[in-house]
Short mmCIF file of C-alpha atoms and ligand atoms in Angstrom, two decimals:
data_model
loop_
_atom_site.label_atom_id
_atom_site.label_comp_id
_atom_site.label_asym_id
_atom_site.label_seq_id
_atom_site.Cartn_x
_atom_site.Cartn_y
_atom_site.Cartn_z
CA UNK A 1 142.63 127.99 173.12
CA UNK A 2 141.13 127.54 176.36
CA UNK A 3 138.62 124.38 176.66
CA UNK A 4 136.16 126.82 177.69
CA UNK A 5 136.92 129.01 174.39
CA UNK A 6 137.32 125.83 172.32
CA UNK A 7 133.41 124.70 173.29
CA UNK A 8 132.36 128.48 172.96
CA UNK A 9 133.50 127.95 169.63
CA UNK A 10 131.69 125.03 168.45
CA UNK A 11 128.66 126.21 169.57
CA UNK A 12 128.97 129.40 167.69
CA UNK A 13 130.12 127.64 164.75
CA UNK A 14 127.37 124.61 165.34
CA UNK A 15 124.52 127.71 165.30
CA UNK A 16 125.95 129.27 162.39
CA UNK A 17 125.82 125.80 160.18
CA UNK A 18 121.97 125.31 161.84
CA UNK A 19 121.85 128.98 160.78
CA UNK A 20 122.72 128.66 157.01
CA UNK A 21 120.85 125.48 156.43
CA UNK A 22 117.68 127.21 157.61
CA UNK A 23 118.67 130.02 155.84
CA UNK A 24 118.87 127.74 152.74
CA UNK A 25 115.54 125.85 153.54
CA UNK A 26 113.50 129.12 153.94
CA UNK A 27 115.55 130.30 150.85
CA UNK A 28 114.28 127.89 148.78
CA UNK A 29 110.74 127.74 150.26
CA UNK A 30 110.35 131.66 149.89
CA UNK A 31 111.97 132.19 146.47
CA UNK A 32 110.76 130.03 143.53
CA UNK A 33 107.05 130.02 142.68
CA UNK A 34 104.58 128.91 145.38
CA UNK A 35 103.82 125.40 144.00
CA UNK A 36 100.96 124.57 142.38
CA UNK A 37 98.30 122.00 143.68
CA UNK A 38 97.91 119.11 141.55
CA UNK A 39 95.15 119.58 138.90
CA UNK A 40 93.93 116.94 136.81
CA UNK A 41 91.75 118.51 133.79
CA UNK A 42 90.08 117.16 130.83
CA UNK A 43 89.66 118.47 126.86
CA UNK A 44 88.21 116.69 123.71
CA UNK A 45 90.29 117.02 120.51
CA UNK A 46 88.91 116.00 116.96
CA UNK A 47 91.06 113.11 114.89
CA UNK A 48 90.89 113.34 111.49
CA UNK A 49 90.85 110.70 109.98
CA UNK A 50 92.79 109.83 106.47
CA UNK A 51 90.32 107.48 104.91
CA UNK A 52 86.42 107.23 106.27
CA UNK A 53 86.64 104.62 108.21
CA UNK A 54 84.11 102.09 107.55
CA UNK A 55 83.16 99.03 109.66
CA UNK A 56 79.93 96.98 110.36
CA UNK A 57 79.59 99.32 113.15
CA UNK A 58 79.72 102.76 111.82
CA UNK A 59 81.61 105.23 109.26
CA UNK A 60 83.27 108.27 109.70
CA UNK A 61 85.36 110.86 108.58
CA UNK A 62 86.94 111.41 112.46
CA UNK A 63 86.90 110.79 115.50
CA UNK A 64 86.48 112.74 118.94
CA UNK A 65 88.90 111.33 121.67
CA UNK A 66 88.57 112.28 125.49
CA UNK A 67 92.26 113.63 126.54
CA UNK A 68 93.64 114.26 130.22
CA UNK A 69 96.15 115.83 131.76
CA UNK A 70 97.92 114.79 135.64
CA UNK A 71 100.10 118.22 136.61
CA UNK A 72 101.39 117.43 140.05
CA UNK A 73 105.31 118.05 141.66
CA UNK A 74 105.94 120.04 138.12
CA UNK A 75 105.33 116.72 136.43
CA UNK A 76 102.68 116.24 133.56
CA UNK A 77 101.10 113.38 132.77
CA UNK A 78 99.24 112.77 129.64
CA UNK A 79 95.99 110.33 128.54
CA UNK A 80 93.21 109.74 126.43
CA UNK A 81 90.03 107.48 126.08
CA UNK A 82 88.22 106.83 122.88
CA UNK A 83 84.88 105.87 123.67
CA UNK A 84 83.38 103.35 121.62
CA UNK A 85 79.94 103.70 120.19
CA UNK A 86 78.97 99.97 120.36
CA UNK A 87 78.70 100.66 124.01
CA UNK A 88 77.13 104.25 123.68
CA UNK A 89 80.02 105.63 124.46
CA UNK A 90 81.50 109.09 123.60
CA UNK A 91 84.55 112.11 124.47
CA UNK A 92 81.24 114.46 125.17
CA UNK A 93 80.08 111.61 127.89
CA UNK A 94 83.32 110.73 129.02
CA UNK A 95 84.31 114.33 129.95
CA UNK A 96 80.94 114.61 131.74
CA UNK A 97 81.40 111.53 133.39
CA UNK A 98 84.68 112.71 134.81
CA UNK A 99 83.94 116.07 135.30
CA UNK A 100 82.44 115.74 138.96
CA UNK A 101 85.44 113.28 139.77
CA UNK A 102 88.51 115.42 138.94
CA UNK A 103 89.02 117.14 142.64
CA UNK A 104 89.34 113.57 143.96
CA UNK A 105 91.43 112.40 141.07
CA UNK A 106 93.56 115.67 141.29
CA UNK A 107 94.00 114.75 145.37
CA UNK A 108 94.72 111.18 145.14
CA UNK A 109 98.25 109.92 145.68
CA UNK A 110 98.91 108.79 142.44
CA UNK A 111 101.05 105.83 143.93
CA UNK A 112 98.29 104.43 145.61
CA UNK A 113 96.68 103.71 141.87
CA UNK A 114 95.46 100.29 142.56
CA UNK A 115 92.94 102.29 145.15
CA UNK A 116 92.05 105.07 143.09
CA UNK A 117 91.29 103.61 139.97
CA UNK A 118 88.80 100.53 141.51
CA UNK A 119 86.86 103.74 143.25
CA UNK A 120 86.43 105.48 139.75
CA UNK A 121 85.36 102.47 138.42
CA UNK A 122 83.02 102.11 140.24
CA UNK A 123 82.15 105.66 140.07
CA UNK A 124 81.94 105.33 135.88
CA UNK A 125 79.46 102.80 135.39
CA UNK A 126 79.88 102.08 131.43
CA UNK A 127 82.64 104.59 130.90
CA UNK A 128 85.59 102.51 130.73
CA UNK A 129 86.96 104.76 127.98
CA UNK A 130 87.01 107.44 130.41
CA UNK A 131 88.44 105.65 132.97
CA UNK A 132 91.08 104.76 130.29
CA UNK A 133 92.11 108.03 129.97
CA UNK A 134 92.73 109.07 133.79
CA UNK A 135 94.68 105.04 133.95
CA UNK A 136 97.14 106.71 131.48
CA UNK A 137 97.74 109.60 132.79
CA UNK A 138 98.13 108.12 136.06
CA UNK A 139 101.03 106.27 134.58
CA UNK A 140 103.03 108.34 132.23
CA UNK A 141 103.23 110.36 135.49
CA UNK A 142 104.57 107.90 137.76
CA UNK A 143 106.74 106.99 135.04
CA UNK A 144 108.09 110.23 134.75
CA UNK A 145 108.14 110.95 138.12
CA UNK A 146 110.43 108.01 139.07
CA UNK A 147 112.21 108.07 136.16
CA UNK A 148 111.28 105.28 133.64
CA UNK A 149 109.48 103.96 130.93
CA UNK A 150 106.35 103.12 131.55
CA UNK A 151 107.60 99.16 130.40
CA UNK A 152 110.02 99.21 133.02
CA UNK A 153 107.27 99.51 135.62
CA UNK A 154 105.96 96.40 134.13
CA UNK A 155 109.11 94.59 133.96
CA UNK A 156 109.16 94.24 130.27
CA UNK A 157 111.61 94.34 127.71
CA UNK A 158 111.69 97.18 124.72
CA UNK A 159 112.84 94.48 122.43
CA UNK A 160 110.04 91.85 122.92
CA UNK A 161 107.54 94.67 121.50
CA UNK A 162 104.88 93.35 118.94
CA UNK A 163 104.42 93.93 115.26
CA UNK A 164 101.51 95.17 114.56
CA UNK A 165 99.40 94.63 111.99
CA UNK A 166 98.00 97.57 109.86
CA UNK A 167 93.96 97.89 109.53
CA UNK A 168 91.95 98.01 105.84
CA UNK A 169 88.54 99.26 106.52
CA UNK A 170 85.26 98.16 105.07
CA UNK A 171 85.33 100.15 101.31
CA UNK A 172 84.92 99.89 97.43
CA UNK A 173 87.24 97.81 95.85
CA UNK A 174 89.53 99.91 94.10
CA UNK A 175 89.96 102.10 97.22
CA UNK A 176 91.05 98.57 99.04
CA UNK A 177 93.77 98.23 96.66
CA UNK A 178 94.83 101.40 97.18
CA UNK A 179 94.60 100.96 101.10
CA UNK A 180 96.68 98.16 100.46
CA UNK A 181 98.85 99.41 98.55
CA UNK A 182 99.99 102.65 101.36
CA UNK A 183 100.23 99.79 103.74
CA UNK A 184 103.48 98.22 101.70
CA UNK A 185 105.30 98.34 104.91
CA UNK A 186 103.17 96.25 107.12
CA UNK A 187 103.92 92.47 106.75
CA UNK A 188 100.71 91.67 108.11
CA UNK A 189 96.87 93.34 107.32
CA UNK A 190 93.96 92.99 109.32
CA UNK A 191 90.83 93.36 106.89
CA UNK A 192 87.26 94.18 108.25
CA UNK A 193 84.49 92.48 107.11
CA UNK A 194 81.27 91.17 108.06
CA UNK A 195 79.08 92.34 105.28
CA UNK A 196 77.53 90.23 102.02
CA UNK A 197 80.98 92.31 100.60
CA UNK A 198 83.35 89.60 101.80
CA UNK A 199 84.83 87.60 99.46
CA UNK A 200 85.02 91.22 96.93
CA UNK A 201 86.85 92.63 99.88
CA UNK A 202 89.11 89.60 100.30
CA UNK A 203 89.71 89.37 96.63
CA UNK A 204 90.61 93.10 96.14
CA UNK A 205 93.21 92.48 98.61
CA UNK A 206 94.08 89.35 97.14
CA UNK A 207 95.01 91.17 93.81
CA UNK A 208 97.73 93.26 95.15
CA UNK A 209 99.49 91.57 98.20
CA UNK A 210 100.20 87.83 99.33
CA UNK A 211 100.64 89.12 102.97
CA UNK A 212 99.13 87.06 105.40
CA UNK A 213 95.99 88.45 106.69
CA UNK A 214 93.71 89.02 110.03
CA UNK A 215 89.84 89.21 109.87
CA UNK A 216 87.77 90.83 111.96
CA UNK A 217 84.12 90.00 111.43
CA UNK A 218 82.98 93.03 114.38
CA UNK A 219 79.75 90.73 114.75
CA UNK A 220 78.80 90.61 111.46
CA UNK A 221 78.13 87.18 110.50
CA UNK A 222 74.57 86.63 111.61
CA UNK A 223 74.25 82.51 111.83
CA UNK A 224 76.89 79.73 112.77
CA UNK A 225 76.79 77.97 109.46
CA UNK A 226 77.57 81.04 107.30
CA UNK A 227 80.40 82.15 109.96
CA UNK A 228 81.66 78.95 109.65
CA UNK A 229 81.49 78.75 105.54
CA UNK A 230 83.46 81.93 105.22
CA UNK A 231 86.20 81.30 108.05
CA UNK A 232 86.90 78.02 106.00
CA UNK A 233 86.87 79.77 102.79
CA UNK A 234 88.93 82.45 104.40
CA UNK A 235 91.05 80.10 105.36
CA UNK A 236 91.85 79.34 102.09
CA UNK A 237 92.88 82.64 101.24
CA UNK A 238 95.60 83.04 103.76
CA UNK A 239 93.87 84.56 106.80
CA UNK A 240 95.32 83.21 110.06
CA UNK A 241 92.70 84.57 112.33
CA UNK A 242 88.85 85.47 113.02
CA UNK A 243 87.72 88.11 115.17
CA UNK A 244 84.45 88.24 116.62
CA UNK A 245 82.46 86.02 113.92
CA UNK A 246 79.00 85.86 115.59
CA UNK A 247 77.39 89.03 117.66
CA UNK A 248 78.89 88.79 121.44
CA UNK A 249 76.24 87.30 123.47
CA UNK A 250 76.19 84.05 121.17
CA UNK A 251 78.88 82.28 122.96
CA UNK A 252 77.10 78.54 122.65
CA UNK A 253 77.17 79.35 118.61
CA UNK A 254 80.72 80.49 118.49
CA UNK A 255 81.71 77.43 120.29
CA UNK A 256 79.88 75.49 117.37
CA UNK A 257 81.74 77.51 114.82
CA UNK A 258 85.20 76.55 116.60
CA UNK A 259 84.24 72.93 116.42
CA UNK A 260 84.10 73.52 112.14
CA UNK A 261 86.94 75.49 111.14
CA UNK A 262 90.67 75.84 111.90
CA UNK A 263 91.75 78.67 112.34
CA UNK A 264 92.31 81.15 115.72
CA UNK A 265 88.71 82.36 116.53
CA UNK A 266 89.15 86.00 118.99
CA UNK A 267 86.71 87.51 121.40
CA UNK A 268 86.66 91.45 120.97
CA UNK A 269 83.20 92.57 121.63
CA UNK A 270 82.65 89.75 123.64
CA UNK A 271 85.38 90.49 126.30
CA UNK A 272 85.25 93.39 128.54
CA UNK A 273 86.78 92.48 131.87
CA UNK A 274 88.83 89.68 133.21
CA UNK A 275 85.76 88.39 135.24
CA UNK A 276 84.26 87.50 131.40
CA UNK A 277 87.54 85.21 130.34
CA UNK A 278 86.72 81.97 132.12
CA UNK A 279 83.83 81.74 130.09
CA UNK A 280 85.01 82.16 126.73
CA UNK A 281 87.45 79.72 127.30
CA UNK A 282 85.71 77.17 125.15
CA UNK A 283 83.90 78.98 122.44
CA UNK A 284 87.33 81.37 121.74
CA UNK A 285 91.10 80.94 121.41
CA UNK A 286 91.90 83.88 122.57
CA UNK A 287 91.08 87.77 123.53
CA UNK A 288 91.46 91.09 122.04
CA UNK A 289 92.56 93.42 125.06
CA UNK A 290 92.07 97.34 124.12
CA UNK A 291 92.58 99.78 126.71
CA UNK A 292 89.78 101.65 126.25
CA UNK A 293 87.52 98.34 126.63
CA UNK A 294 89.55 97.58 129.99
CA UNK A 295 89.53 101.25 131.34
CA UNK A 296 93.54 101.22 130.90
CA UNK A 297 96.94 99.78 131.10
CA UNK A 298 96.11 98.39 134.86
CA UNK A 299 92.85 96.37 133.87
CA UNK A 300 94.79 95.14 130.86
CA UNK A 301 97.91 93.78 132.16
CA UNK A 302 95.25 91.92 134.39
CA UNK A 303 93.14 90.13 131.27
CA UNK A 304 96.41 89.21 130.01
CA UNK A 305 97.56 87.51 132.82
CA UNK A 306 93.78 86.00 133.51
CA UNK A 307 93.83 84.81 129.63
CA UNK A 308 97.35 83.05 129.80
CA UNK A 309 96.34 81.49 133.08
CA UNK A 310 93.81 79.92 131.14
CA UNK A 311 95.81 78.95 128.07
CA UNK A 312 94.31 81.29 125.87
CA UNK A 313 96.01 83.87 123.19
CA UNK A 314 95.93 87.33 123.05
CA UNK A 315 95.64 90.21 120.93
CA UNK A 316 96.32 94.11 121.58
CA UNK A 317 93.94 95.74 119.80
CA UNK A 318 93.04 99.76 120.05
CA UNK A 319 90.36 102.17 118.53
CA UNK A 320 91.01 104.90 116.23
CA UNK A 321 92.82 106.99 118.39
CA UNK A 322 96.06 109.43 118.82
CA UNK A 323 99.53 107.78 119.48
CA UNK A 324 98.86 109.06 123.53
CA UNK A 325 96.89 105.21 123.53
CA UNK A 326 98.40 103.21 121.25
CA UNK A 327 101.92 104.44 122.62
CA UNK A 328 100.30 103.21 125.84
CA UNK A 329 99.28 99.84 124.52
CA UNK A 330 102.69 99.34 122.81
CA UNK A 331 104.31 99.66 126.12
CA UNK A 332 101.93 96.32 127.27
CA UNK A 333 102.67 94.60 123.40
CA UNK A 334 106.14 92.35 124.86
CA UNK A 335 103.25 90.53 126.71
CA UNK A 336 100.89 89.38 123.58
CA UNK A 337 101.05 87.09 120.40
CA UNK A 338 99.27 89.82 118.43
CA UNK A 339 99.01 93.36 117.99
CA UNK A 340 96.51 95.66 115.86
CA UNK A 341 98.30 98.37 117.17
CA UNK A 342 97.66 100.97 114.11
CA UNK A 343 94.75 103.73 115.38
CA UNK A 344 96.99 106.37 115.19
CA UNK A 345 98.24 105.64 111.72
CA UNK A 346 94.70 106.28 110.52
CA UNK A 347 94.79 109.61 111.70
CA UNK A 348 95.78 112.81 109.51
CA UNK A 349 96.21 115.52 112.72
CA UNK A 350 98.32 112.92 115.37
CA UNK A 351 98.54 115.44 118.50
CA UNK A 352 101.78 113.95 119.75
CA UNK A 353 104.32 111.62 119.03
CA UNK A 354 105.38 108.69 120.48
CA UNK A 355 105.43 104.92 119.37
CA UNK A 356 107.06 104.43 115.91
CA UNK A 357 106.91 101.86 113.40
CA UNK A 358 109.36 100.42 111.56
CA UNK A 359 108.15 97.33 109.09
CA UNK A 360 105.34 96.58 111.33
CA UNK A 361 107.55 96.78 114.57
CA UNK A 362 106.63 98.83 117.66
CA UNK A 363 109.58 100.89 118.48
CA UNK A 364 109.84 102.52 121.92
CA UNK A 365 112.16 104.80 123.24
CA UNK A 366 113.66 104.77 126.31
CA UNK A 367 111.89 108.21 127.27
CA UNK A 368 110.62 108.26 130.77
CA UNK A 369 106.28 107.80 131.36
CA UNK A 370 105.13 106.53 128.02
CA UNK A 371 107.88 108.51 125.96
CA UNK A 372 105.07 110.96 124.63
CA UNK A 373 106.32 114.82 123.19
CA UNK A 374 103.02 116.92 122.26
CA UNK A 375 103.45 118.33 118.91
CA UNK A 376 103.71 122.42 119.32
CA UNK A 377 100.76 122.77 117.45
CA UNK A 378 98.13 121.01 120.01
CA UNK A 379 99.58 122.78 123.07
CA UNK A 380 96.63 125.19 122.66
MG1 MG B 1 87.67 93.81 116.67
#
């Protein structure tokens, strides 16, 4: 072959490769589906609830729960917010909340989180639950779309997760034994009080398990000296922690109370933010983070790391809600002393599965996002 004929020929054979891979480009850009823009989209779905669920705050047979959905690149990402009523929160105000919100949440780069979600809160004054439930989404679907459990974004180990505690509502004795009783697995219970019912509560429990126990209190107590009689009698009876004796604004009192008893006191109601730790520091020993009181996994890594900065312990705590959150919060539990990580296992109708427990432990799988599968049943 000539020179001439040789460079003829690579040309040829040059526009022929150029050729096929733009053939192959337009190929694939003309054939499959036009792809769909990213849509982020909002439903309520009703919990059921097992056992009316009883507190000083309210009762109920279920719960409504504000659930979201991230489609974007073929990817779906899934989350939920449970509003909580001691802050007039609810799905029905969530959704509304949101509903203006969801073309800029559905065009946001969902790598640029960090941005998005410190716009929407300030965009959902009070509706932390709501801004819960687009944080999750967010990350099951960056999760997914690189690949890895949501723990791995967070650098933490599947082994190091918590066990949780399982939750006996405010009830009649005989159906506290029997609470008791279904909750044979747990080594731990965390038993709401806060009502002139206390020590018939504690007792009921008392006559079926030796289990060490949590108290949560939810505000109940109404003056320092009585908080601080029953945490010392509670003491007594095996409880190795308080929640939230006193209502949330009497931070002067609670520091009283934690000058007169021994045990762990925890701030629930009274910690919403990471701004509000610093100030707890003396009346409290530590914080109950719940990602529907932070707005989501984001604003919760960051009261953890604000609480331990200050020396203080922490507790993962959650609402009654489907295992979308608590699989969510389980993801974060490698990080805390505590975890009351059980609102899903109050529920009769669970809309997808996730997080398992086994003897109290949190078991995650290695499942990319936060490892949830939606049960066939609540795909309509
Ligand atoms: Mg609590």
């Amino acid at each position: 072959m000539k020179r001439r004929e040789l460079f003829q020929t690579l040309a040829a054979t040059a526009v022929g490769v150029n050729l096929m891979g733009r053939e192959v480009l337009d190929g694939a850009a003309a054939s499959p589906a036009p792809r769909k823009a990213p849509a982020f989209t909002t439903r309520i779905r009703r919990l059921e609830l097992r056992h009316t669920w009883t507190t000083t705050m309210s009762s109920s047979s279920y719960r409504d729960t504000l659930h979201t959905q991230f489609d974007r690149d073929g990817i779906t990402g899934y989350g939920e917010g449970a509003g909580i009523v001691r802050y007039q929160q609810s799905a029905l105000g969530g959704q509304k909340a949101l509903e203006g919100l969801l073309p800029q949440i559905s065009a946001a780069d969902p790598f640029c989180y960090e941005k998005l979600l410190k716009e929407l809160d300030r965009q959902l004054p009070g509706q932390r639950a709501a801004l819960a439930a687009v944080d999750l989404a967010l990350m099951d679907w960056l999760g997914k779309r690189l690949g890895v459990p949501v723990y791995r974004l967070f650098g933490l180990d599947p082994k190091d997760t918590a066990v949780t505690n399982m939750s006996i509502g405010i009830d009649t004795p005989e159906i506290t034994r029997q609470k008791v009783r279904e909750a044979e697995d747990f080594p731990v219970l965390k038993v709401k009080v806060g009502l002139a019912t206390d020590e018939a509560t504690i007792d009921a429990v008392r006559s079926v398990t030796k289990k060490p126990l949590r108290v949560d209190a939810n505000e109940g107590w109404t003056s320092k000296e009585e908080a601080a009689r029953k945490i010392n009698w509670l003491e007594s009876q095996g409880v190795q922690l308080i929640e939230q004796p006193l209502p949330a604004h009497l931070v002067e009192e609670t520091r009283w109370i934690r000058n007169h008893v021994h045990i762990p006191i925890f701030a629930d109601e009274a910690c919403h933010s990471a701004e509000d730790i610093p100030k707890l520091r003396e009346a409290f020993d530590g914080i109950v983070v719940k990602l529907d009181k932070s707005g989501g996994l984001i604003e919760a890594l960051r009261q953890i790391h604000v609480a331990r900065a200050l020396g203080m312990k922490v507790m993962l705590g959650c609402m009654v809600s489907s295992s979308c959150t608590v699989t969510a919060a389980a993801h974060l539990s490698p990080l805390v002393d505590y975890a009351d990580l059980d609102g899903h296992l109050l529920i009769g109708n669970d809309p997808y599965q996730g997080v398992t427990v086994q003897k109290g432990k949190l078991i995650l799988t290695d499942a990319p996002g936060l490892g949830l599968r939606l049960m066939p049943d609540a795909k309509n």
